[in-house]
Amino acid sequence: MKLSKKLVAITAAMQPGQIACDGFLGNDPRSLAAIMAADQAAVNRIGLSHRQIARRMIEFRDAGQKACGDWITIPPRWEVRVDSARGKLLCPFGDPGLYPKTSITVRDIQNGTEITFTDLHIHLIGRHGFYEGSGCAFRVEPARLAEVLDIN
Amino acid sequence: MIDNQQFTITINERREFRSTPGVSLLTALKGQQVFIPSACGGRGACGLCKVRVVRGPHSPLSSKERFHLTEEEQRQGLRLSCQVPVDQAMAVAIPDGYFHAKEYRAEVADIRNLTHDIRELQLRLIDPPVLAFKAGQYIELQIPRYAQVQRLSFRAYSIASPPSSPDRIELEIRWIPHGLGTTYIFKHLKLHDQVMFHGPHGDFYLRESPRDIILIAGGSGMAPMKSILLDMRERHDPRTTRYFFGARNRRDLFLVDEMKRLELDLPDFKFIPALSQPLPDDSWHGETGLIMDVVDRHIDSNRPADTYLCGSPAMINACLAVLTRKGFSDDRIFFDKYS
């Protein structure tokens, strides 16, 4: 009962306009629990953990921040740019703390593929195993993260 | 003291009011036009709404308070005002600066696009009709319910105009894709709409001193610097001033003409824009490189200066490293880290 009440509160915080303009669930018809279970299975399939993925995202963020908003090359095959905006965001799971509005764009120079994630996403993935619902602007499939960021 | 089911709250031992029980201390203070900084709307998540409780509730600290308050702060009696229910009389201590902030209603008098992603809003104050502030301070603009956004929120924006125009203020706001505040400002807010805000807030403002002045900014960090420079012009401030402004390429540069005019108006002012990745079409002949490297090349560690920075945390941290290496004193460096 307690868990379901908590899930209801988290799902409410993920609705558009609560914390983020577009929310965190997109147009995904599945429940939050179903979304997270599916992503857990996807991460299991590629033999990784959410923490491993988040750690790699942090590596790219930290390397990119050195360029203060410009593209920076990260050998052997990436370019990264970290943009900062004024303000901070809350975690929809209710964790204390605020997450900077930092967006990290990683581009694979060899094939041109590009992904963008934020500081909050790193937290959501590493701490909660949540990659957002389908249709969200920032939704990135775990397998795609692993591929573009070369996590293995 | 209970009076008709209300409790007396004393602020800084000189102001009293009575509050209905059940509300949070943060809400009770806001009802008295005392605006304690808060970014999460009273959810205990941001940790900004700290006040010192001098007398009153001895309720145990919530888990959110234990997360946000250091042991020393807990010993000093600090609490998160959003986590303290008004359930008995209490006395609190807050910085005097909080008394200066008020709630304002204003009309959008002008909207101007400064770059592809930065917009200037001019707000004409209605009630109260004037805002007293120091150049460099910020306001918190209320983002109303709109479209699918059903919750009021606030966003902090630096004032870009000088204190000498207290009936009209300017804000320079950068578009954030999918941002709750900027989606409202760029997609919904129109000329002559009315808005609410409270302020002024912040301790980022120009200090009086005999030292030179170094300003460093990027993007919408231009706003407080413009306010400071216009204020200096009006006060005939004679100090040697250098303003380093970083942009990626020419389309991210703005207010260059205004800055060049200030070079003529101020006795010893130079605007030093720098492009980190100029495009071939930019025909750029000015400074190039990351702003901290440009600052490193230009500033003289033998000249004592007060330094003011406004921009992303990464930019500020990189510049702080340069300033520290050059021996600039920590207590003469002031910054607004976009937070």
XYZ file of C-alpha atoms in Angstrom:
491
model
C 0.000 0.000 0.000
C 2.777 2.377 0.962
C 4.657 1.593 -2.226
C 1.659 2.211 -4.426
C 0.985 5.543 -2.717
C 4.582 6.491 -3.340
C 4.357 5.450 -6.974
C 1.240 7.553 -7.370
C 3.089 10.577 -5.962
C 6.109 10.001 -8.210
C 3.910 9.545 -11.273
C 2.155 12.803 -10.410
C 5.489 14.620 -10.143
C 6.374 13.281 -13.592
C 3.370 14.866 -15.282
C 3.929 17.827 -17.642
C 4.333 21.129 -15.885
C 5.130 19.718 -12.448
C 8.922 19.708 -12.557
C 9.665 19.766 -16.270
C 7.579 21.456 -18.936
C 6.959 18.264 -20.906
C 7.104 15.894 -17.953
C 9.031 12.639 -17.817
C 6.607 10.100 -19.194
C 6.017 11.424 -22.710
C 3.175 9.679 -24.509
C 4.083 6.310 -23.083
C 0.869 4.396 -22.308
C 2.645 2.128 -19.825
C 2.739 2.662 -16.085
C 5.904 3.980 -14.474
C 6.580 0.551 -13.006
C 6.170 -1.087 -16.413
C 8.508 1.423 -18.080
C 11.167 0.829 -15.453
C 10.779 -2.934 -15.588
C 11.193 -2.928 -19.369
C 14.324 -0.784 -19.144
C 15.714 -3.020 -16.401
C 15.259 -5.959 -18.743
C 16.919 -4.053 -21.584
C 19.909 -3.242 -19.402
C 20.140 -6.860 -18.297
C 20.131 -7.980 -21.933
C 23.195 -5.904 -22.748
C 24.962 -7.120 -19.629
C 25.295 -3.753 -17.915
C 23.993 -2.032 -14.813
C 22.336 1.359 -14.529
C 25.276 2.544 -12.434
C 27.762 1.549 -15.108
C 25.803 3.534 -17.660
C 25.531 6.548 -15.353
C 29.244 6.425 -14.554
C 30.086 6.572 -18.261
C 27.685 9.500 -18.730
C 29.478 11.292 -15.904
C 32.841 10.712 -17.616
C 31.565 12.430 -20.764
C 30.006 15.258 -18.788
C 33.169 15.906 -16.809
C 35.334 15.827 -19.927
C 32.942 18.128 -21.784
C 32.732 20.700 -19.015
C 36.352 21.662 -19.559
C 35.344 23.382 -22.801
C 32.867 25.717 -21.046
C 30.079 25.352 -23.594
C 32.130 24.536 -26.680
C 32.658 21.272 -28.469
C 35.638 19.333 -27.223
C 37.133 16.255 -28.835
C 37.407 13.142 -26.729
C 39.614 10.508 -28.370
C 39.222 8.232 -30.075
C 35.882 9.128 -31.642
C 33.723 11.637 -29.816
C 32.920 15.301 -29.570
C 31.119 16.561 -26.464
C 29.453 19.821 -25.628
C 28.038 20.771 -22.229
C 25.510 23.605 -22.085
C 24.408 25.169 -18.819
C 21.260 27.142 -18.188
C 20.221 29.159 -15.152
C 18.377 27.200 -12.484
C 18.121 23.686 -11.166
C 15.633 20.833 -11.308
C 14.110 18.576 -8.697
C 14.203 14.806 -8.828
C 10.667 13.518 -9.494
C 11.343 10.564 -7.195
C 11.531 13.053 -4.314
C 15.233 12.740 -3.585
C 16.571 15.764 -1.733
C 18.785 18.097 -3.702
C 18.665 20.013 -6.943
C 20.185 19.082 -10.284
C 21.804 21.711 -12.512
C 20.192 22.417 -15.869
C 23.126 21.009 -17.753
C 22.664 19.298 -21.096
C 25.417 17.080 -22.411
C 25.542 16.327 -26.138
C 27.797 13.500 -27.277
C 28.491 13.096 -30.983
C 30.177 10.074 -32.495
C 32.464 11.630 -35.120
C 32.809 8.392 -37.046
C 29.135 7.905 -37.812
C 27.535 11.232 -36.899
C 25.162 9.812 -34.301
C 24.383 12.131 -31.425
C 22.671 11.849 -28.062
C 21.772 14.468 -25.481
C 21.203 13.906 -21.799
C 21.144 16.045 -18.664
C 22.556 15.996 -15.166
C 19.138 14.984 -13.901
C 19.069 12.024 -16.331
C 22.379 10.807 -14.999
C 20.845 10.797 -11.534
C 17.587 9.207 -12.702
C 19.442 6.414 -14.466
C 22.143 5.806 -11.882
C 19.929 6.017 -8.822
C 16.544 4.879 -10.078
C 17.106 3.032 -13.359
C 14.687 5.429 -15.054
C 15.296 6.467 -18.681
C 12.002 8.407 -19.142
C 8.953 7.345 -21.070
C 8.772 6.942 -24.819
C 8.015 10.154 -26.662
C 10.023 12.247 -24.182
C 12.498 14.603 -25.808
C 15.287 13.267 -23.616
C 14.387 9.578 -23.675
C 17.441 7.538 -24.666
C 17.208 3.772 -24.962
C 19.710 1.968 -22.735
C 21.082 0.036 -25.711
C 21.632 3.249 -27.651
C 23.425 4.836 -24.694
C 25.652 1.766 -24.475
C 26.366 1.875 -28.192
C 27.084 5.590 -28.589
C 29.064 5.886 -25.360
C 30.833 2.566 -25.972
C 29.944 1.003 -22.646
C 30.794 -2.641 -22.216
C 0.869 32.960 22.380
C -2.504 31.759 21.173
C -5.018 34.321 20.038
C -8.157 33.071 18.288
C -6.350 29.955 17.192
C -3.464 31.910 15.781
C 0.175 31.884 16.793
C 2.494 34.846 17.057
C 5.615 34.748 14.926
C 8.382 37.208 15.751
C 10.943 38.091 13.095
C 14.357 39.430 14.128
C 12.868 40.457 17.483
C 11.293 43.548 15.932
C 8.358 42.498 13.803
C 5.437 40.337 14.844
C 2.491 38.844 13.062
C -0.096 36.184 13.771
C -0.439 33.126 11.619
C -3.062 30.477 11.151
C -1.843 27.107 12.380
C -1.117 24.316 9.954
C 0.693 26.270 7.276
C 4.439 26.056 6.921
C 6.647 28.805 8.281
C 7.696 29.535 4.686
C 4.086 30.092 3.651
C 3.330 32.163 6.748
C 6.293 34.454 6.047
C 5.347 34.784 2.387
C 1.889 35.862 3.481
C 3.597 38.764 5.248
C 5.545 39.676 2.087
C 8.716 38.215 3.569
C 10.173 36.200 0.705
C 12.563 33.477 1.811
C 14.434 32.032 -1.202
C 12.897 28.745 -2.324
C 13.264 26.926 -5.602
C 11.117 23.870 -4.989
C 7.865 25.439 -3.883
C 8.117 24.173 -0.328
C 8.796 20.507 -1.020
C 11.929 20.332 1.111
C 14.018 19.471 -1.902
C 16.059 22.582 -2.627
C 17.326 23.373 0.860
C 17.331 27.111 0.207
C 14.696 28.305 2.664
C 16.865 28.218 5.765
C 15.904 30.368 8.740
C 17.199 30.350 12.299
C 14.545 29.477 14.835
C 15.379 31.392 17.995
C 12.408 30.265 20.077
C 9.589 27.976 19.307
C 9.012 24.587 17.789
C 11.115 21.789 19.085
C 9.764 19.335 16.559
C 12.411 16.903 15.339
C 14.180 17.688 12.118
C 12.696 16.010 9.073
C 14.854 13.705 6.971
C 14.973 16.459 4.340
C 16.312 18.909 6.913
C 18.940 16.442 8.066
C 20.045 16.110 4.439
C 20.313 19.841 3.788
C 21.567 21.194 7.115
C 25.099 20.639 8.321
C 25.624 19.588 11.913
C 26.855 23.097 12.665
C 23.722 24.627 11.109
C 21.566 22.250 13.146
C 23.403 23.307 16.310
C 22.766 26.949 15.415
C 19.034 26.296 15.231
C 18.666 26.527 11.460
C 15.611 24.891 9.954
C 14.114 24.638 6.489
C 11.158 26.992 6.808
C 9.079 24.834 4.470
C 9.429 21.913 6.876
C 8.444 23.795 10.026
C 4.696 23.774 10.669
C 3.247 26.742 12.479
C 1.939 24.928 15.532
C 3.037 27.254 18.302
C 4.433 30.752 18.833
C 7.948 31.132 17.546
C 10.719 33.632 16.932
C 12.929 33.449 13.878
C 15.991 35.277 12.615
C 16.509 36.023 8.932
C 18.968 38.212 6.998
C 17.785 41.826 6.961
C 18.048 41.801 3.168
C 14.949 39.602 2.992
C 12.845 42.504 4.272
C 13.637 44.529 1.156
C 12.013 42.068 -1.235
C 8.388 42.743 -2.155
C 5.845 41.326 -4.553
C 5.272 43.349 -7.735
C 2.768 43.397 -10.571
C 4.079 44.636 -13.895
C 3.142 44.888 -17.550
C 5.252 43.636 -20.430
C 6.137 46.936 -22.101
C 8.536 45.630 -24.730
C 9.932 42.376 -26.086
C 13.141 42.373 -28.118
C 15.110 39.468 -29.515
C 18.803 40.007 -28.805
C 20.090 36.802 -30.418
C 18.630 33.619 -31.835
C 18.047 32.385 -28.261
C 18.185 35.417 -25.963
C 15.226 37.721 -25.500
C 14.929 40.997 -23.624
C 11.744 41.746 -21.691
C 10.980 45.223 -20.484
C 8.559 45.278 -17.554
C 6.705 48.422 -16.518
C 5.899 48.275 -12.842
C 2.279 48.762 -11.831
C 1.953 47.935 -8.145
C 4.100 48.958 -6.376
C 5.166 51.399 -9.100
C 8.899 51.395 -8.377
C 11.544 48.838 -7.435
C 14.608 49.873 -5.442
C 17.531 47.544 -6.136
C 21.282 47.401 -6.498
C 22.793 46.893 -9.935
C 23.503 43.161 -10.274
C 20.580 41.854 -8.208
C 17.833 39.577 -9.523
C 14.098 39.070 -9.295
C 12.022 35.897 -9.217
C 9.434 35.942 -11.989
C 6.242 34.005 -11.384
C 5.500 31.494 -14.122
C 1.705 31.202 -14.096
C -0.413 28.221 -15.018
C -0.362 27.831 -18.794
C -1.091 25.103 -21.324
C -0.446 21.853 -19.466
C 1.468 23.556 -16.658
C -0.907 23.621 -13.704
C 1.492 24.616 -10.963
C 2.798 28.111 -10.184
C 6.567 28.339 -10.167
C 9.277 30.980 -10.036
C 12.369 31.566 -12.143
C 15.261 33.831 -11.186
C 16.410 36.457 -13.696
C 18.999 39.190 -13.246
C 17.901 42.758 -13.792
C 19.670 44.241 -16.829
C 18.570 47.856 -16.422
C 20.069 50.402 -14.013
C 18.579 51.280 -10.601
C 17.959 54.809 -11.890
C 14.956 53.486 -13.853
C 12.996 52.021 -10.943
C 9.656 52.055 -12.775
C 10.852 49.839 -15.639
C 13.167 46.867 -15.468
C 14.733 44.803 -18.206
C 15.468 41.084 -18.145
C 17.628 39.153 -20.615
C 16.472 35.580 -20.832
C 17.994 32.682 -22.707
C 15.709 30.108 -24.286
C 16.034 26.642 -22.794
C 14.538 23.926 -25.006
C 11.680 22.249 -23.091
C 12.214 24.679 -20.186
C 9.111 25.305 -18.111
C 9.883 28.989 -17.556
C 11.286 29.914 -20.917
C 8.574 28.060 -22.848
C 6.118 30.403 -21.144
C 8.245 33.477 -21.805
C 9.074 32.694 -25.443
C 5.867 30.980 -26.570
C 3.055 32.389 -24.442
C 3.955 35.760 -22.933
C 2.858 38.695 -25.070
C 3.206 42.442 -25.136
C 0.969 44.143 -22.504
C 0.456 40.915 -20.539
C 0.735 41.330 -16.797
C 3.228 39.365 -14.724
C 4.022 38.983 -11.030
C 7.489 38.854 -9.524
C 9.227 39.361 -6.218
C 12.566 40.892 -5.424
C 15.127 42.268 -5.376
C 17.288 39.376 -4.270
C 20.938 38.473 -4.150
C 24.283 39.712 -2.972
C 25.824 39.966 -6.428
C 26.207 43.715 -6.847
C 28.971 46.241 -7.384
C 31.027 47.022 -4.281
C 32.498 50.424 -3.561
C 36.283 50.229 -3.523
C 39.309 52.004 -4.942
C 40.278 48.933 -6.993
C 39.954 48.276 -10.703
C 36.958 46.262 -11.852
C 37.012 43.095 -13.937
C 33.708 41.759 -15.269
C 33.503 38.293 -16.833
C 30.317 36.853 -18.341
C 28.822 34.659 -21.016
C 25.321 34.329 -22.497
C 22.559 35.830 -20.375
C 25.235 36.602 -17.776
C 25.359 39.873 -19.716
C 22.279 41.095 -17.793
C 23.750 42.013 -14.390
C 26.903 43.345 -16.043
C 24.886 45.703 -18.212
C 23.030 46.947 -15.128
C 26.319 47.502 -13.300
C 27.902 49.366 -16.234
C 24.897 51.614 -16.825
C 24.833 52.389 -13.118
C 28.547 53.230 -13.208
C 27.963 55.591 -16.117
C 25.217 57.428 -14.280
C 27.297 57.721 -11.124
C 30.348 58.867 -13.130
C 32.309 56.001 -11.627
C 35.934 56.596 -12.621
C 37.294 53.124 -11.960
C 39.292 51.272 -14.608
C 36.969 48.542 -15.850
C 37.518 45.614 -18.211
C 34.589 43.480 -19.353
C 35.338 40.047 -20.851
C 32.364 38.494 -22.606
C 32.558 34.982 -24.043
C 30.453 33.698 -26.934
C 30.746 30.763 -29.267
C 30.432 32.684 -32.526
C 29.110 35.984 -33.777
C 25.453 35.000 -33.674
C 25.782 34.549 -29.892
C 27.149 38.062 -29.428
C 24.760 40.857 -28.494
C 24.630 44.433 -27.180
C 28.023 45.062 -28.765
C 27.017 48.550 -29.927
C 25.763 49.443 -26.442
C 29.043 48.261 -24.932
C 31.049 50.260 -27.472
C 29.050 53.357 -26.541
C 29.884 52.731 -22.898
C 33.564 52.712 -23.855
C 33.069 56.327 -24.920
C 30.941 57.291 -21.924
C 32.944 55.723 -19.106
C 36.378 57.189 -18.341
C 38.375 53.955 -18.573
C 36.270 51.071 -19.809
C 37.053 48.405 -22.397
C 34.691 45.740 -23.670
C 36.554 42.605 -24.723
C 34.291 40.138 -26.496
C 35.860 36.806 -27.379
C 34.633 34.082 -29.713
C 35.643 30.554 -28.891
C 34.619 28.990 -32.204
C 34.176 31.770 -34.788
C 32.693 30.683 -38.097
C 34.384 31.558 -41.386
C 31.475 33.878 -42.234
C 31.923 35.745 -38.953
C 34.921 37.707 -40.332
C 36.027 37.978 -36.730
C 39.190 39.933 -35.970
C 38.765 40.196 -32.208
C 39.855 37.930 -29.398
C 39.435 34.196 -29.852
C 39.557 31.289 -27.426
C 37.826 30.224 -24.260
C 37.052 33.178 -22.022
C 39.314 32.034 -19.178
C 42.258 31.918 -21.576
C 41.438 35.405 -22.848
C 41.208 36.650 -19.263
C 44.527 34.977 -18.527
C 46.177 36.818 -21.412
C 44.810 40.232 -20.488
C 44.699 40.703 -16.732
C 47.641 41.986 -14.780
C 48.137 40.318 -11.424
C 49.982 43.376 -10.142
C 46.867 45.548 -10.310
C 44.437 44.864 -7.468
C 40.929 44.429 -8.775
C 37.438 43.438 -7.757
C 36.221 40.700 -10.073
C 32.593 39.922 -10.910
C 31.599 36.773 -12.793
C 28.247 35.617 -14.106
C 27.720 32.527 -16.201
C 27.759 28.752 -16.148
C 29.396 26.987 -13.204
C 32.010 25.483 -15.549
C 32.970 28.894 -16.931
C 33.121 30.435 -13.474
C 35.166 27.581 -12.020
C 37.645 27.809 -14.902
C 37.971 31.575 -14.454
C 38.327 31.247 -10.686
C 41.267 28.904 -11.264
C 42.947 31.537 -13.451
C 42.273 34.334 -10.958
C 43.530 32.273 -8.028
C 46.706 31.340 -9.894
C 47.293 35.009 -10.600
C 46.977 35.808 -6.913
C 43.607 37.557 -6.912
C 42.154 37.664 -3.439
C 39.163 35.359 -2.819
C 37.333 38.008 -0.848
C 37.382 40.381 -3.826
C 35.844 37.898 -6.260
C 32.056 37.921 -6.568
C 30.057 35.548 -8.709
C 26.599 34.433 -9.755
C 26.810 30.791 -10.788
C 23.449 30.402 -12.565
C 22.011 28.667 -9.557
